[in-house]
mmCIF file of C-alpha atoms and ligand atoms in Angstrom:
data_model
loop_
_atom_site.group_PDB
_atom_site.id
_atom_site.type_symbol
_atom_site.label_atom_id
_atom_site.label_comp_id
_atom_site.label_asym_id
_atom_site.label_seq_id
_atom_site.Cartn_x
_atom_site.Cartn_y
_atom_site.Cartn_z
ATOM 1 C CA MET K 14 108.099 143.956 92.850
ATOM 2 C CA GLY K 15 110.002 146.043 95.396
ATOM 3 C CA GLN K 16 113.752 146.504 95.636
ATOM 4 C CA PHE K 17 114.469 142.925 96.720
ATOM 5 C CA GLY K 18 112.516 141.428 93.809
ATOM 6 C CA PHE K 19 114.321 143.737 91.410
ATOM 7 C CA PHE K 20 117.673 142.757 92.917
ATOM 8 C CA ARG K 21 116.865 139.011 92.686
ATOM 9 C CA ASN K 22 115.916 139.341 88.995
ATOM 10 C CA TYR K 23 119.034 141.353 88.325
ATOM 11 C CA LEU K 24 121.245 138.644 89.894
ATOM 12 C CA ARG K 25 119.461 135.869 87.924
ATOM 13 C CA LYS K 26 119.926 137.735 84.635
ATOM 14 C CA MET K 27 123.582 138.343 85.470
ATOM 15 C CA SER K 28 124.253 134.690 86.220
ATOM 16 C CA GLN K 29 122.530 133.652 82.947
ATOM 17 C CA THR K 30 124.654 136.129 81.051
ATOM 18 C CA ILE K 31 127.839 135.017 82.761
ATOM 19 C CA PHE K 32 127.285 131.264 82.596
ATOM 20 C CA GLY K 33 125.040 131.195 79.522
ATOM 21 C CA VAL K 34 122.560 128.741 81.070
ATOM 22 C CA SER K 35 119.086 128.832 82.449
ATOM 23 C CA SER K 36 118.030 125.878 84.552
ATOM 24 C CA LYS K 37 114.814 124.188 83.441
ATOM 25 C CA ALA K 38 114.969 121.545 86.211
ATOM 26 C CA PRO K 39 111.637 121.285 88.079
ATOM 27 C CA LYS K 40 111.612 123.249 91.293
ATOM 28 C CA PRO K 41 110.476 121.496 94.473
ATOM 29 C CA GLN K 42 106.995 122.533 95.589
ATOM 30 C CA ASN K 43 106.842 123.854 99.140
ATOM 31 C CA GLY K 44 110.449 122.882 99.612
ATOM 32 C CA SER K 45 109.950 119.112 99.027
ATOM 33 C CA PHE K 46 110.339 116.724 96.084
ATOM 34 C CA SER K 47 107.584 114.207 95.359
ATOM 35 C CA ILE K 48 108.423 110.482 95.801
ATOM 36 C CA LYS K 49 107.733 108.046 92.967
ATOM 37 C CA LYS K 50 104.984 105.763 94.202
ATOM 38 C CA ARG K 51 105.284 101.970 94.097
ATOM 39 C CA ASN K 52 102.516 100.575 91.889
ATOM 40 C CA LEU K 53 100.578 97.427 92.756
ATOM 41 C CA ALA K 54 98.633 95.207 90.375
ATOM 42 C CA ILE K 55 96.094 93.004 92.122
ATOM 43 C CA PHE K 56 95.277 89.771 90.301
ATOM 44 C CA ALA K 57 91.813 88.681 91.405
ATOM 45 C CA SER K 58 89.031 86.742 89.794
ATOM 46 C CA GLY K 59 86.469 86.348 92.549
ATOM 47 C CA THR K 60 84.350 88.512 94.810
ATOM 48 C CA GLY K 61 87.249 90.851 95.402
ATOM 49 C CA SER K 62 86.748 91.525 99.108
ATOM 50 C CA ASN K 63 90.513 91.375 99.710
ATOM 51 C CA ALA K 64 91.163 93.569 96.681
ATOM 52 C CA GLN K 65 88.742 96.122 98.130
ATOM 53 C CA LYS K 66 90.488 96.127 101.520
ATOM 54 C CA ILE K 67 93.854 96.611 99.823
ATOM 55 C CA ILE K 68 92.570 99.452 97.618
ATOM 56 C CA GLU K 69 91.064 101.161 100.669
ATOM 57 C CA HIS K 70 94.233 100.695 102.718
ATOM 58 C CA PHE K 71 96.432 102.374 100.096
ATOM 59 C CA LYS K 72 93.925 105.009 98.948
ATOM 60 C CA ASP K 73 95.743 107.957 100.505
ATOM 61 C CA HIS K 74 99.079 106.262 101.060
ATOM 62 C CA PRO K 75 102.087 108.524 100.443
ATOM 63 C CA SER K 76 104.198 105.980 98.537
ATOM 64 C CA ILE K 77 102.119 102.945 97.469
ATOM 65 C CA ARG K 78 99.071 102.783 95.247
ATOM 66 C CA VAL K 79 96.876 100.161 93.577
ATOM 67 C CA SER K 80 97.235 100.961 89.882
ATOM 68 C CA LEU K 81 95.625 97.984 88.183
ATOM 69 C CA ILE K 82 93.273 95.054 88.700
ATOM 70 C CA VAL K 83 93.992 92.013 86.544
ATOM 71 C CA CYS K 84 91.124 89.575 86.110
ATOM 72 C CA ASN K 85 90.449 86.464 84.051
ATOM 73 C CA LYS K 86 86.761 86.045 84.802
ATOM 74 C CA PRO K 87 84.176 88.250 83.070
ATOM 75 C CA GLY K 88 81.469 89.228 85.556
ATOM 76 C CA ALA K 89 83.654 88.722 88.645
ATOM 77 C CA GLY K 90 82.718 90.935 91.610
ATOM 78 C CA VAL K 91 86.178 92.489 91.667
ATOM 79 C CA ILE K 92 85.454 94.270 88.352
ATOM 80 C CA GLN K 93 82.696 96.353 89.964
ATOM 81 C CA ILE K 94 84.920 97.078 92.946
ATOM 82 C CA ALA K 95 87.616 98.362 90.577
ATOM 83 C CA ALA K 96 85.043 100.601 88.882
ATOM 84 C CA ASP K 97 83.846 101.933 92.249
ATOM 85 C CA PHE K 98 87.405 102.985 93.106
ATOM 86 C CA ASP K 99 88.416 104.133 89.600
ATOM 87 C CA VAL K 100 91.096 101.476 89.231
ATOM 88 C CA PRO K 101 91.630 100.278 85.639
ATOM 89 C CA VAL K 102 90.998 96.597 84.864
ATOM 90 C CA LEU K 103 92.996 94.401 82.522
ATOM 91 C CA MET K 104 91.065 91.294 81.394
ATOM 92 C CA ILE K 105 93.371 88.438 80.453
ATOM 93 C CA GLU K 106 93.119 85.252 78.373
ATOM 94 C CA LYS K 107 94.677 81.976 79.505
ATOM 95 C CA LYS K 108 96.622 81.217 76.306
ATOM 96 C CA ASP K 109 98.265 84.660 76.165
ATOM 97 C CA PHE K 110 98.920 84.513 79.922
ATOM 98 C CA GLU K 111 100.713 81.180 79.783
ATOM 99 C CA GLN K 112 102.734 81.821 76.628
ATOM 100 C CA GLY K 113 105.068 84.701 75.871
ATOM 101 C CA ASN K 114 105.284 87.950 77.748
ATOM 102 C CA MET K 115 102.460 90.009 76.281
ATOM 103 C CA TYR K 116 100.915 90.733 79.700
ATOM 104 C CA VAL K 117 104.281 91.419 81.340
ATOM 105 C CA LYS K 118 104.710 94.145 78.725
ATOM 106 C CA GLU K 119 101.180 95.364 79.410
ATOM 107 C CA LEU K 120 101.982 95.666 83.121
ATOM 108 C CA SER K 121 105.114 97.654 82.355
ATOM 109 C CA LYS K 122 102.883 100.375 80.854
ATOM 110 C CA TYR K 123 101.515 100.854 84.373
ATOM 111 C CA GLU K 124 105.038 100.680 85.850
ATOM 112 C CA ILE K 125 103.928 97.860 88.139
ATOM 113 C CA ASP K 126 106.374 97.092 90.958
ATOM 114 C CA TYR K 127 104.497 94.381 92.891
ATOM 115 C CA ILE K 128 101.885 91.791 91.956
ATOM 116 C CA ILE K 129 99.385 90.815 94.621
ATOM 117 C CA LEU K 130 97.363 87.636 94.149
ATOM 118 C CA ALA K 131 94.047 87.855 95.965
ATOM 119 C CA GLY K 132 91.816 85.069 94.721
ATOM 120 C CA PHE K 133 93.655 84.298 91.490
ATOM 121 C CA LEU K 134 93.823 80.626 90.584
ATOM 122 C CA TRP K 135 96.143 80.311 87.581
ATOM 123 C CA LYS K 136 99.739 79.310 88.167
ATOM 124 C CA MET K 137 102.133 82.194 87.481
ATOM 125 C CA PRO K 138 104.120 81.454 84.309
ATOM 126 C CA GLU K 139 107.864 81.800 83.767
ATOM 127 C CA ALA K 140 107.592 85.273 82.187
ATOM 128 C CA PHE K 141 106.078 86.710 85.394
ATOM 129 C CA LEU K 142 108.400 84.795 87.717
ATOM 130 C CA ASN K 143 111.379 86.250 85.862
ATOM 131 C CA ALA K 144 109.991 89.771 85.686
ATOM 132 C CA PHE K 145 108.885 90.006 89.355
ATOM 133 C CA PRO K 146 111.353 88.019 91.504
ATOM 134 C CA ARG K 147 110.275 88.356 95.171
ATOM 135 C CA HIS K 148 107.774 90.925 93.990
ATOM 136 C CA MET K 149 104.698 88.660 93.864
ATOM 137 C CA ILE K 150 102.688 87.953 97.000
ATOM 138 C CA ASN K 151 99.783 85.514 97.461
ATOM 139 C CA ILE K 152 97.302 84.883 100.238
ATOM 140 C CA HIS K 153 96.022 81.384 100.965
ATOM 141 C CA PRO K 154 93.130 80.531 103.314
ATOM 142 C CA SER K 155 94.903 77.821 105.363
ATOM 143 C CA LEU K 156 98.015 77.296 107.440
ATOM 144 C CA LEU K 157 100.367 76.180 104.674
ATOM 145 C CA PRO K 158 101.934 73.776 103.972
ATOM 146 C CA LYS K 159 98.686 72.093 104.997
ATOM 147 C CA TYR K 160 95.743 72.287 102.620
ATOM 148 C CA GLY K 161 97.516 73.965 99.733
ATOM 149 C CA GLY K 162 98.384 73.021 96.188
ATOM 150 C CA LYS K 163 96.525 72.606 92.934
ATOM 151 C CA GLY K 164 92.765 72.407 93.374
ATOM 152 C CA MET K 165 92.897 73.598 97.005
ATOM 153 C CA TYR K 166 90.909 76.822 96.932
ATOM 154 C CA GLY K 167 87.673 78.310 98.258
ATOM 155 C CA SER K 168 85.390 76.051 100.294
ATOM 156 C CA ARG K 169 87.441 72.959 99.355
ATOM 157 C CA VAL K 170 90.116 74.145 101.776
ATOM 158 C CA HIS K 171 87.699 74.600 104.666
ATOM 159 C CA GLU K 172 85.921 71.288 103.954
ATOM 160 C CA ALA K 173 89.283 69.490 104.099
ATOM 161 C CA VAL K 174 90.287 71.250 107.342
ATOM 162 C CA ILE K 175 87.017 70.266 109.044
ATOM 163 C CA ALA K 176 87.074 66.707 107.661
ATOM 164 C CA ALA K 177 90.575 66.248 109.103
ATOM 165 C CA GLY K 178 89.361 67.346 112.558
ATOM 166 C CA GLU K 179 91.807 70.255 112.771
ATOM 167 C CA LYS K 180 91.523 72.392 115.883
ATOM 168 C CA GLU K 181 92.917 75.486 114.193
ATOM 169 C CA SER K 182 93.120 77.019 110.750
ATOM 170 C CA GLY K 183 94.140 80.419 109.441
ATOM 171 C CA ILE K 184 95.878 82.276 106.654
ATOM 172 C CA THR K 185 99.281 82.227 105.012
ATOM 173 C CA ILE K 186 100.752 85.175 103.107
ATOM 174 C CA HIS K 187 103.732 84.142 101.007
ATOM 175 C CA TYR K 188 105.928 84.968 98.052
ATOM 176 C CA VAL K 189 104.922 83.299 94.800
ATOM 177 C CA ASN K 190 107.182 80.779 93.106
ATOM 178 C CA GLY K 191 106.626 78.331 90.268
ATOM 179 C CA GLN K 192 104.574 75.901 92.402
ATOM 180 C CA TYR K 193 101.088 76.397 93.806
ATOM 181 C CA ASP K 194 101.229 77.749 97.388
ATOM 182 C CA GLU K 195 104.894 76.823 97.923
ATOM 183 C CA GLY K 196 106.723 80.177 98.047
ATOM 184 C CA GLU K 197 108.519 81.465 101.129
ATOM 185 C CA HIS K 198 106.182 82.356 103.980
ATOM 186 C CA LEU K 199 105.860 85.989 105.073
ATOM 187 C CA PHE K 200 103.100 85.798 107.658
ATOM 188 C CA GLN K 201 100.555 83.442 109.234
ATOM 189 C CA ALA K 202 97.621 84.102 111.547
ATOM 190 C CA THR K 203 95.403 81.486 113.148
ATOM 191 C CA CYS K 204 91.803 81.017 114.214
ATOM 192 C CA VAL K 205 90.111 78.297 116.242
ATOM 193 C CA VAL K 206 88.085 75.632 114.456
ATOM 194 C CA ASP K 207 85.117 74.872 116.709
ATOM 195 C CA ALA K 208 83.288 71.549 116.699
ATOM 196 C CA SER K 209 80.221 73.410 115.414
ATOM 197 C CA ASP K 210 82.037 75.064 112.475
ATOM 198 C CA THR K 211 80.880 74.406 108.932
ATOM 199 C CA PRO K 212 82.940 75.266 105.821
ATOM 200 C CA ASP K 213 80.921 78.500 105.599
ATOM 201 C CA THR K 214 81.454 79.626 109.192
ATOM 202 C CA LEU K 215 85.138 78.738 108.973
ATOM 203 C CA ALA K 216 85.411 80.679 105.695
ATOM 204 C CA THR K 217 83.960 83.720 107.484
ATOM 205 C CA LYS K 218 86.568 83.487 110.261
ATOM 206 C CA VAL K 219 89.390 83.081 107.751
ATOM 207 C CA HIS K 220 88.167 85.963 105.608
ATOM 208 C CA ALA K 221 88.140 88.186 108.696
ATOM 209 C CA LEU K 222 91.822 87.349 109.259
ATOM 210 C CA GLU K 223 92.610 88.113 105.615
ATOM 211 C CA HIS K 224 90.902 91.487 105.779
ATOM 212 C CA LEU K 225 92.663 92.324 109.013
ATOM 213 C CA HIS K 226 96.213 91.485 107.936
ATOM 214 C CA PHE K 227 96.785 91.309 104.174
ATOM 215 C CA ALA K 228 97.148 94.991 103.272
ATOM 216 C CA ARG K 229 99.354 95.708 106.286
ATOM 217 C CA VAL K 230 101.639 92.767 105.490
ATOM 218 C CA ILE K 231 101.956 93.984 101.881
ATOM 219 C CA GLU K 232 102.894 97.425 103.181
ATOM 220 C CA ASP K 233 105.451 95.923 105.597
ATOM 221 C CA VAL K 234 107.079 93.920 102.798
ATOM 222 C CA ILE K 235 107.282 96.868 100.406
ATOM 223 C CA GLU K 236 108.628 99.181 103.068
ATOM 224 C CA GLY K 237 111.246 96.654 104.174
ATOM 225 C CA ARG K 238 109.837 95.831 107.606
ATOM 226 C CA LEU K 239 109.261 92.178 106.719
HETATM 227 C C1 LIG P 7 90.603 84.380 99.690
HETATM 228 O O1 LIG P 7 90.066 83.494 100.622
HETATM 229 C C2 LIG P 7 92.061 84.099 99.468
HETATM 230 O O2 LIG P 7 92.670 83.488 100.542
HETATM 231 C C3 LIG P 7 92.047 83.167 98.297
HETATM 232 O O3 LIG P 7 90.981 83.583 97.501
HETATM 233 C C4 LIG P 7 89.999 84.197 98.314
HETATM 234 C C5 LIG P 7 89.601 85.486 97.672
HETATM 235 O O4 LIG P 7 88.504 86.052 98.319
HETATM 236 N N1 LIG P 7 93.327 83.169 97.619
HETATM 237 P P1 LIG P 7 87.955 87.483 97.893
HETATM 238 O O5 LIG P 7 87.591 87.400 96.426
HETATM 239 O O6 LIG P 7 89.045 88.459 98.135
HETATM 240 O O7 LIG P 7 86.772 87.705 98.778
#
């Protein structure tokens, strides 16, 4: 122990005797306290390519992590992606989702701070809107307000863009409110629609934009840069 160790112990014992306390507060490791991470739940019911990009982006992030995948479609690709990355999956039923707050309570077990919609088609009910004000973010594969709203998803969006002869399309990342695709915009990025584009080739261009920007925009919002 040496004389300094002995002296330190002696002082500690003296202070406990004098003040009658011994602190059980956790000591910082290596001189630093750990930060509580912000937990994301990704709601996705499709292939899950955006979910995968987001999981990868935050894998070693110091203060944000993907803690849960929420899915309403058995067999959806995103379930395998969650398994590959060891992220738990919560399967949900429409009736319980739309009525009451059973799933809001379920999310609180994971201490979820933000909900990310990445290919989730059900409208968010009152219970979620109240529990996560300005803490729900969606991505839509068009330049909203064009080509959004109920029934505008997947290839239907790109078919409509091409049928209208648009020269550009893109993505919109926005807060979620009580209406489909109508929340406040956070970010848009565009791509050219060529005369030769089909709904499939346009979908590929739009997906590339989603993969490039979505995770970073989420990070910017959570960290107060957006
Ligand atoms: C994306 O195009 C997104 O804009 C829309 O749903 C699609 C999900 O694709 N909301 P993926 O399942 O992430 O590949």
